[in-house]
Amino acid sequence: MKLPGQDAIARQADEHLVTHRVKLPRKLVERPIRQVGKRLAMALLVLVATVLIVYADHEGYHDNADSTVDFLDAAYYSTVTLSTTGYGDITPVSDSARLTNILVITPLRVLFLIILVGTTLEVLTERTREEWRLSRWRSTLRDHTVVVGFGTKGRSAIQTVIATGLKKQQVVVVDPSGKAIDAATAEGYAGVVGDATRSEVLRRAEVQRARQIIIATQRDDTAVLVTLTARQLNRGAKIVAAVREEENAPLLKQSGADAVITSASAAGRLLGLSVLSPAAGMVMEDLIQQGSGLDLIERPVIRAEVGKSPRETDDLVVSVVRGHRVLGYDDPAAATLELTDRLITIVRATPDTKVTPHLRPLPQD
């Protein structure tokens, strides 16, 4: 008889036995078994062609056993010849057979060996090349973005940061699903297969040297554990996490998250707003979608705007970031813009529109 939760405990134990792997994006995504299959098919094709060539001129060969060469003898001779075994019991005796061996059989033998030896060498050196790539990748990875969870939320978050100008090589995805990591690497991101609540997995993603950490897990309790582990490994990174239930948001902030997004409440408020005012809902949805229509961006104050009020700028200013404070556009403290301020504005999205993120995390209230 199984006790309650016994299956879940067994699954967790199995997960701990899985080797955590780092996968780097590849230009050509093809399974090794398919590559080996193709080469074996090519070798078999070379063998069949050699058998047909020998059998077509079987009268020019001599068999020490019975002096005649049939189809089976032709296949036997082709096999031992291509494999360079060469027992010598069947030999070409006529001038045409010997000429065929020089011009056709020998090149086919070389091609056959190239296919088999090349496949063997590739299998033997694949792990060495992969280890070298991983070592080089780790040595050059700095100030990158780690995304935990490659579901709908994680994909959307990556698309948004990529729209700001961040290169795909600077994004590392962590997910317990091998299929999710395969999808991430196919899109050009590096991936780590494993449970992000474990420090070993996050270290493989070089989270200790990351600049930003996005936590988009499916469960709130997992998000809390990942936040605690990530903050322990990296005290200075900006951590943004998503939770389903609003009551768990304070717990995420206490765990070390700089910002917490409540996905269920945000979706619910957008639904309610769309019911009350469909046009307002469309505007909000447009602001959320990066790179189309209206975009919400953060940019520094230019010298021509110093001394002006937020309403006197060319852009529609929503808030002013001054030091560690976020001030509303109508806040008296933000009546005069300073050179060190940053503006959160609504602009028309263009191909040149870039979001300039504030690298320093804002303090919690």
Tab-separated table of C-alpha atoms in Angstrom:
chain	number	residue	atom	x	y	z
A	1	MET	CA	0.000	0.000	0.000
A	2	LYS	CA	1.317	3.461	-0.962
A	3	LEU	CA	1.197	6.299	1.511
A	4	PRO	CA	-0.097	9.753	0.459
A	5	GLY	CA	2.603	11.726	-1.309
A	6	GLN	CA	4.785	8.649	-1.833
A	7	ASP	CA	4.698	9.074	-5.633
A	8	ALA	CA	5.757	12.707	-5.338
A	9	ILE	CA	8.671	11.769	-3.071
A	10	ALA	CA	9.751	9.091	-5.522
A	11	ARG	CA	9.625	11.557	-8.413
A	12	GLN	CA	11.756	14.039	-6.471
A	13	ALA	CA	14.291	11.316	-5.703
A	14	ASP	CA	14.455	10.419	-9.398
A	15	GLU	CA	14.967	14.050	-10.331
A	16	HIS	CA	17.928	14.295	-7.952
A	17	LEU	CA	19.545	11.369	-9.756
A	18	VAL	CA	19.357	13.151	-13.123
A	19	THR	CA	22.644	14.689	-14.225
A	20	HIS	CA	22.334	18.441	-14.583
A	21	ARG	CA	23.456	19.413	-18.047
A	22	VAL	CA	24.355	22.663	-19.746
A	23	LYS	CA	23.234	22.906	-23.364
A	24	LEU	CA	24.596	25.528	-25.717
A	25	PRO	CA	22.760	26.588	-28.884
A	26	ARG	CA	23.811	24.907	-32.098
A	27	LYS	CA	23.612	26.189	-35.649
A	28	LEU	CA	22.630	22.732	-36.955
A	29	VAL	CA	20.252	20.787	-34.766
A	30	GLU	CA	20.427	17.099	-35.719
A	31	ARG	CA	20.333	14.070	-33.477
A	32	PRO	CA	23.566	12.028	-33.281
A	33	ILE	CA	21.703	8.805	-34.053
A	34	ARG	CA	20.498	10.358	-37.293
A	35	GLN	CA	24.035	11.424	-38.236
A	36	VAL	CA	25.381	7.922	-37.566
A	37	GLY	CA	22.469	6.429	-39.495
A	38	LYS	CA	23.232	8.575	-42.514
A	39	ARG	CA	26.888	7.534	-42.506
A	40	LEU	CA	26.039	3.866	-42.109
A	41	ALA	CA	23.649	4.186	-45.046
A	42	MET	CA	26.431	5.775	-47.114
A	43	ALA	CA	28.845	2.952	-46.167
A	44	LEU	CA	26.234	0.341	-47.077
A	45	LEU	CA	25.654	2.069	-50.406
A	46	VAL	CA	29.398	1.957	-51.132
A	47	LEU	CA	29.457	-1.750	-50.234
A	48	VAL	CA	26.484	-2.563	-52.478
A	49	ALA	CA	28.036	-0.630	-55.369
A	50	THR	CA	31.296	-2.547	-54.934
A	51	VAL	CA	29.482	-5.909	-54.911
A	52	LEU	CA	27.664	-5.055	-58.153
A	53	ILE	CA	30.873	-3.893	-59.820
A	54	VAL	CA	32.743	-7.068	-58.845
A	55	TYR	CA	29.875	-9.363	-59.850
A	56	ALA	CA	29.523	-7.625	-63.202
A	57	ASP	CA	33.112	-8.676	-63.972
A	58	HIS	CA	33.140	-11.926	-61.977
A	59	GLU	CA	34.723	-13.851	-64.852
A	60	GLY	CA	37.883	-11.807	-64.334
A	61	TYR	CA	38.265	-13.102	-60.749
A	62	HIS	CA	39.602	-16.419	-59.509
A	63	ASP	CA	38.484	-18.273	-56.392
A	64	ASN	CA	41.093	-20.628	-54.928
A	65	ALA	CA	38.293	-22.875	-53.627
A	66	ASP	CA	36.326	-23.665	-56.797
A	67	SER	CA	37.807	-21.324	-59.436
A	68	THR	CA	34.425	-19.620	-60.014
A	69	VAL	CA	33.037	-16.433	-58.462
A	70	ASP	CA	29.277	-16.202	-57.883
A	71	PHE	CA	27.234	-13.386	-56.289
A	72	LEU	CA	27.993	-14.549	-52.744
A	73	ASP	CA	31.709	-14.668	-53.573
A	74	ALA	CA	31.444	-11.133	-54.987
A	75	ALA	CA	29.836	-9.910	-51.752
A	76	TYR	CA	32.488	-11.719	-49.701
A	77	TYR	CA	35.335	-10.281	-51.758
A	78	SER	CA	33.877	-6.738	-51.559
A	79	THR	CA	33.481	-6.959	-47.794
A	80	VAL	CA	37.003	-8.157	-47.034
A	81	THR	CA	38.442	-5.726	-49.592
A	82	LEU	CA	36.699	-2.600	-48.277
A	83	SER	CA	37.574	-3.534	-44.709
A	84	THR	CA	41.234	-3.992	-45.820
A	85	THR	CA	41.208	-7.558	-44.460
A	86	GLY	CA	42.227	-9.102	-47.803
A	87	TYR	CA	42.485	-12.877	-47.288
A	88	GLY	CA	43.679	-13.361	-50.856
A	89	ASP	CA	41.475	-16.384	-51.568
A	90	ILE	CA	39.630	-14.429	-54.294
A	91	THR	CA	41.857	-12.363	-56.580
A	92	PRO	CA	41.457	-10.388	-59.808
A	93	VAL	CA	43.311	-12.173	-62.613
A	94	SER	CA	42.140	-10.518	-65.819
A	95	ASP	CA	43.412	-7.133	-66.982
A	96	SER	CA	39.904	-5.591	-66.844
A	97	ALA	CA	39.342	-6.800	-63.279
A	98	ARG	CA	42.702	-5.436	-62.143
A	99	LEU	CA	42.059	-2.121	-63.919
A	100	THR	CA	38.660	-1.922	-62.212
A	101	ASN	CA	40.357	-2.525	-58.848
A	102	ILE	CA	42.790	0.306	-59.488
A	103	LEU	CA	40.299	2.880	-60.762
A	104	VAL	CA	37.097	1.954	-58.891
A	105	ILE	CA	37.516	-0.537	-56.040
A	106	THR	CA	40.476	1.229	-54.400
A	107	PRO	CA	38.757	4.682	-54.334
A	108	LEU	CA	35.648	3.006	-52.935
A	109	ARG	CA	37.803	1.347	-50.264
A	110	VAL	CA	39.237	4.732	-49.284
A	111	LEU	CA	35.755	6.294	-49.222
A	112	PHE	CA	34.446	3.432	-47.088
A	113	LEU	CA	37.258	3.872	-44.565
A	114	ILE	CA	36.780	7.645	-44.480
A	115	ILE	CA	33.094	7.208	-43.629
A	116	LEU	CA	33.695	4.673	-40.835
A	117	VAL	CA	36.822	6.273	-39.365
A	118	GLY	CA	35.289	9.759	-39.607
A	119	THR	CA	32.210	8.614	-37.708
A	120	THR	CA	34.344	6.967	-35.013
A	121	LEU	CA	36.538	10.021	-34.576
A	122	GLU	CA	33.541	12.327	-34.391
A	123	VAL	CA	31.919	10.219	-31.676
A	124	LEU	CA	35.178	10.137	-29.703
A	125	THR	CA	35.863	13.857	-29.996
A	126	GLU	CA	32.293	15.159	-29.549
A	127	ARG	CA	32.479	15.196	-25.750
A	128	THR	CA	35.900	16.872	-25.817
A	129	ARG	CA	34.606	19.627	-28.116
A	130	GLU	CA	31.524	20.082	-25.956
A	131	GLU	CA	33.615	20.398	-22.799
A	132	TRP	CA	35.834	22.962	-24.524
A	133	ARG	CA	32.789	24.964	-25.638
A	134	LEU	CA	31.368	24.914	-22.103
A	135	SER	CA	34.683	26.008	-20.606
A	136	ARG	CA	35.011	28.857	-23.080
A	137	TRP	CA	31.358	29.845	-22.555
A	138	ARG	CA	31.794	30.011	-18.769
A	139	SER	CA	34.975	32.047	-19.021
A	140	THR	CA	33.353	34.717	-21.221
A	141	LEU	CA	29.920	34.892	-19.556
A	142	ARG	CA	29.518	38.101	-17.529
A	143	ASP	CA	26.595	40.371	-16.586
A	144	HIS	CA	24.112	38.076	-18.290
A	145	THR	CA	20.430	37.411	-17.681
A	146	VAL	CA	19.258	34.155	-16.121
A	147	VAL	CA	15.647	33.142	-16.795
A	148	VAL	CA	14.228	30.379	-14.617
A	149	GLY	CA	11.318	28.713	-16.417
A	150	PHE	CA	10.783	28.597	-20.168
A	151	GLY	CA	6.995	28.593	-20.170
A	152	THR	CA	4.717	31.323	-21.470
A	153	LYS	CA	5.884	33.856	-18.866
A	154	GLY	CA	9.551	33.037	-19.343
A	155	ARG	CA	9.359	33.263	-23.142
A	156	SER	CA	7.570	36.612	-23.000
A	157	ALA	CA	10.112	37.984	-20.526
A	158	ILE	CA	12.984	36.924	-22.783
A	159	GLN	CA	11.367	38.505	-25.833
A	160	THR	CA	11.024	41.769	-23.912
A	161	VAL	CA	14.645	41.922	-22.758
A	162	ILE	CA	15.847	40.913	-26.234
A	163	ALA	CA	13.842	43.848	-27.639
A	164	THR	CA	15.948	46.168	-25.467
A	165	GLY	CA	19.084	45.178	-27.384
A	166	LEU	CA	20.288	42.309	-25.181
A	167	LYS	CA	22.028	39.614	-27.240
A	168	LYS	CA	20.799	36.032	-27.174
A	169	GLN	CA	24.269	34.934	-26.067
A	170	GLN	CA	23.676	36.863	-22.829
A	171	VAL	CA	20.574	34.848	-21.868
A	172	VAL	CA	20.714	31.556	-19.947
A	173	VAL	CA	17.527	29.532	-19.446
A	174	VAL	CA	17.083	27.142	-16.519
A	175	ASP	CA	14.258	24.601	-16.612
A	176	PRO	CA	13.751	21.060	-15.251
A	177	SER	CA	12.278	19.931	-18.587
A	178	GLY	CA	14.709	18.703	-21.202
A	179	LYS	CA	12.198	19.489	-23.961
A	180	ALA	CA	11.926	23.102	-22.774
A	181	ILE	CA	15.711	23.476	-22.826
A	182	ASP	CA	15.863	21.919	-26.293
A	183	ALA	CA	13.347	24.542	-27.444
A	184	ALA	CA	15.408	27.294	-25.816
A	185	THR	CA	18.666	26.182	-27.440
A	186	ALA	CA	16.887	25.894	-30.791
A	187	GLU	CA	16.024	29.598	-30.465
A	188	GLY	CA	19.649	30.489	-29.750
A	189	TYR	CA	19.759	30.594	-25.922
A	190	ALA	CA	22.042	28.620	-23.631
A	191	GLY	CA	20.155	26.267	-21.332
A	192	VAL	CA	20.643	24.329	-18.109
A	193	VAL	CA	18.509	21.268	-17.379
A	194	GLY	CA	17.792	20.947	-13.676
A	195	ASP	CA	15.906	22.086	-10.601
A	196	ALA	CA	16.648	25.787	-10.039
A	197	THR	CA	15.963	25.475	-6.299
A	198	ARG	CA	19.337	23.736	-6.016
A	199	SER	CA	22.412	25.940	-5.841
A	200	GLU	CA	24.406	23.500	-7.982
A	201	VAL	CA	22.066	24.063	-10.914
A	202	LEU	CA	22.151	27.844	-10.591
A	203	ARG	CA	25.951	27.787	-10.412
A	204	ARG	CA	25.993	25.947	-13.732
A	205	ALA	CA	24.068	28.901	-15.133
A	206	GLU	CA	26.751	31.193	-13.641
A	207	VAL	CA	24.072	32.986	-11.620
A	208	GLN	CA	26.745	34.324	-9.270
A	209	ARG	CA	27.976	36.544	-12.125
A	210	ALA	CA	24.558	37.457	-13.558
A	211	ARG	CA	23.223	40.998	-13.677
A	212	GLN	CA	19.521	40.120	-13.851
A	213	ILE	CA	17.527	37.080	-12.760
A	214	ILE	CA	13.979	36.492	-13.983
A	215	ILE	CA	12.007	33.860	-12.086
A	216	ALA	CA	8.974	32.603	-14.021
A	217	THR	CA	8.220	29.233	-12.442
A	218	GLN	CA	4.850	27.491	-12.483
A	219	ARG	CA	4.482	27.295	-8.679
A	220	ASP	CA	4.734	30.061	-6.088
A	221	ASP	CA	6.565	27.904	-3.537
A	222	THR	CA	9.175	27.049	-6.177
A	223	ALA	CA	9.588	30.753	-6.953
A	224	VAL	CA	10.275	31.464	-3.262
A	225	LEU	CA	12.937	28.753	-3.014
A	226	VAL	CA	14.594	29.849	-6.268
A	227	THR	CA	14.637	33.468	-5.070
A	228	LEU	CA	16.237	32.518	-1.765
A	229	THR	CA	18.887	30.407	-3.488
A	230	ALA	CA	19.630	33.004	-6.169
A	231	ARG	CA	19.920	35.834	-3.648
A	232	GLN	CA	22.279	33.769	-1.536
A	233	LEU	CA	24.539	33.190	-4.545
A	234	ASN	CA	24.344	36.743	-5.914
A	235	ARG	CA	23.756	39.684	-3.565
A	236	GLY	CA	23.911	42.378	-6.227
A	237	ALA	CA	21.782	40.999	-9.060
A	238	LYS	CA	18.363	42.407	-9.836
A	239	ILE	CA	15.793	39.679	-9.209
A	240	VAL	CA	12.298	39.885	-10.667
A	241	ALA	CA	9.831	37.112	-9.879
A	242	ALA	CA	6.295	36.217	-10.912
A	243	VAL	CA	3.707	34.658	-8.614
A	244	ARG	CA	0.165	33.486	-9.185
A	245	GLU	CA	-1.352	34.522	-5.861
A	246	GLU	CA	-1.063	38.098	-4.598
A	247	GLU	CA	-0.766	36.954	-0.990
A	248	ASN	CA	2.600	35.356	-1.831
A	249	ALA	CA	4.121	38.580	-3.168
A	250	PRO	CA	5.352	39.837	0.261
A	251	LEU	CA	7.025	36.488	0.849
A	252	LEU	CA	8.912	36.824	-2.457
A	253	LYS	CA	10.100	40.306	-1.480
A	254	GLN	CA	11.249	39.049	1.906
A	255	SER	CA	13.125	36.283	0.098
A	256	GLY	CA	15.165	38.838	-1.842
A	257	ALA	CA	13.165	39.726	-4.952
A	258	ASP	CA	13.492	43.366	-6.077
A	259	ALA	CA	10.171	43.289	-7.921
A	260	VAL	CA	7.269	40.850	-7.849
A	261	ILE	CA	4.635	40.565	-10.553
A	262	THR	CA	1.323	38.946	-9.647
A	263	SER	CA	0.288	37.286	-12.883
A	264	ALA	CA	-3.211	36.232	-11.839
A	265	SER	CA	-4.146	39.616	-10.335
A	266	ALA	CA	-2.648	41.517	-13.273
A	267	ALA	CA	-4.625	39.424	-15.740
A	268	GLY	CA	-7.755	39.860	-13.656
A	269	ARG	CA	-7.381	43.649	-13.507
A	270	LEU	CA	-6.837	43.763	-17.256
A	271	LEU	CA	-9.991	41.708	-17.758
A	272	GLY	CA	-11.984	44.000	-15.485
A	273	LEU	CA	-10.627	47.103	-17.199
A	274	SER	CA	-11.543	45.669	-20.595
A	275	VAL	CA	-15.094	45.090	-19.396
A	276	LEU	CA	-15.451	48.634	-18.056
A	277	SER	CA	-13.642	50.247	-20.991
A	278	PRO	CA	-12.624	48.071	-23.948
A	279	ALA	CA	-10.590	50.958	-25.381
A	280	ALA	CA	-8.618	51.362	-22.144
A	281	GLY	CA	-8.027	47.620	-22.097
A	282	MET	CA	-6.673	47.762	-25.652
A	283	VAL	CA	-4.300	50.583	-24.687
A	284	MET	CA	-3.007	48.650	-21.680
A	285	GLU	CA	-2.508	45.525	-23.770
A	286	ASP	CA	-0.662	47.621	-26.348
A	287	LEU	CA	1.665	48.971	-23.649
A	288	ILE	CA	2.396	45.451	-22.420
A	289	GLN	CA	3.359	44.196	-25.879
A	290	GLN	CA	6.922	45.301	-26.517
A	291	GLY	CA	7.881	46.632	-29.946
A	292	SER	CA	4.442	47.446	-31.359
A	293	GLY	CA	2.127	50.431	-31.034
A	294	LEU	CA	2.855	52.283	-27.789
A	295	ASP	CA	5.765	51.255	-25.580
A	296	LEU	CA	6.596	52.066	-21.977
A	297	ILE	CA	10.333	52.806	-21.823
A	298	GLU	CA	12.872	54.193	-19.368
A	299	ARG	CA	15.468	56.691	-20.570
A	300	PRO	CA	17.882	59.251	-19.073
A	301	VAL	CA	17.142	62.968	-18.966
A	302	ILE	CA	18.935	64.883	-21.736
A	303	ARG	CA	20.622	68.238	-21.109
A	304	ALA	CA	17.943	70.165	-23.006
A	305	GLU	CA	15.331	68.884	-20.514
A	306	VAL	CA	17.207	69.880	-17.337
A	307	GLY	CA	15.243	72.471	-15.384
A	308	LYS	CA	11.959	71.713	-17.140
A	309	SER	CA	8.928	70.012	-15.687
A	310	PRO	CA	7.936	66.491	-16.858
A	311	ARG	CA	5.005	67.948	-18.833
A	312	GLU	CA	7.328	70.226	-20.818
A	313	THR	CA	9.250	67.344	-22.411
A	314	ASP	CA	8.479	66.021	-25.881
A	315	ASP	CA	7.547	62.580	-24.540
A	316	LEU	CA	4.592	61.615	-22.376
A	317	VAL	CA	6.249	61.221	-18.957
A	318	VAL	CA	4.580	58.824	-16.509
A	319	SER	CA	7.129	58.829	-13.680
A	320	VAL	CA	10.515	60.231	-12.739
A	321	VAL	CA	13.194	57.994	-11.203
A	322	ARG	CA	15.373	60.064	-8.883
A	323	GLY	CA	17.993	58.176	-6.924
A	324	HIS	CA	16.127	55.346	-5.229
A	325	ARG	CA	12.682	56.923	-5.534
A	326	VAL	CA	10.023	56.660	-8.220
A	327	LEU	CA	8.060	59.933	-8.389
A	328	GLY	CA	4.816	60.517	-10.246
A	329	TYR	CA	4.759	63.078	-13.040
A	330	ASP	CA	2.603	65.349	-10.841
A	331	ASP	CA	4.732	64.949	-7.701
A	332	PRO	CA	5.958	68.382	-6.497
A	333	ALA	CA	9.393	66.845	-5.841
A	334	ALA	CA	9.694	66.108	-9.581
A	335	ALA	CA	8.578	69.559	-10.744
A	336	THR	CA	12.104	70.331	-12.000
A	337	LEU	CA	14.067	67.659	-13.849
A	338	GLU	CA	17.709	67.006	-12.960
A	339	LEU	CA	20.463	65.622	-15.168
A	340	THR	CA	20.770	62.471	-13.060
A	341	ASP	CA	17.040	61.701	-13.302
A	342	ARG	CA	15.567	58.976	-15.475
A	343	LEU	CA	12.178	59.235	-17.151
A	344	ILE	CA	9.583	56.509	-17.616
A	345	THR	CA	7.736	57.578	-20.742
A	346	ILE	CA	5.157	56.351	-23.248
A	347	VAL	CA	6.445	56.562	-26.807
A	348	ARG	CA	5.426	55.328	-30.244
A	349	ALA	CA	7.304	52.080	-30.929
A	350	THR	CA	9.805	52.230	-33.789
A	351	PRO	CA	12.620	49.894	-34.894
A	352	ASP	CA	15.057	52.239	-33.105
A	353	THR	CA	13.117	52.303	-29.833
A	354	LYS	CA	15.206	50.807	-27.051
A	355	VAL	CA	14.457	50.376	-23.381
A	356	THR	CA	17.375	51.469	-21.213
A	357	PRO	CA	16.938	49.531	-17.983
A	358	HIS	CA	17.979	50.953	-14.642
A	359	LEU	CA	20.764	48.640	-13.490
A	360	ARG	CA	20.451	49.409	-9.781
A	361	PRO	CA	17.558	47.666	-8.008
A	362	LEU	CA	15.129	49.971	-6.299
A	363	PRO	CA	14.670	49.500	-2.550
A	364	GLN	CA	11.551	47.903	-1.164
A	365	ASP	CA	8.903	49.985	0.542
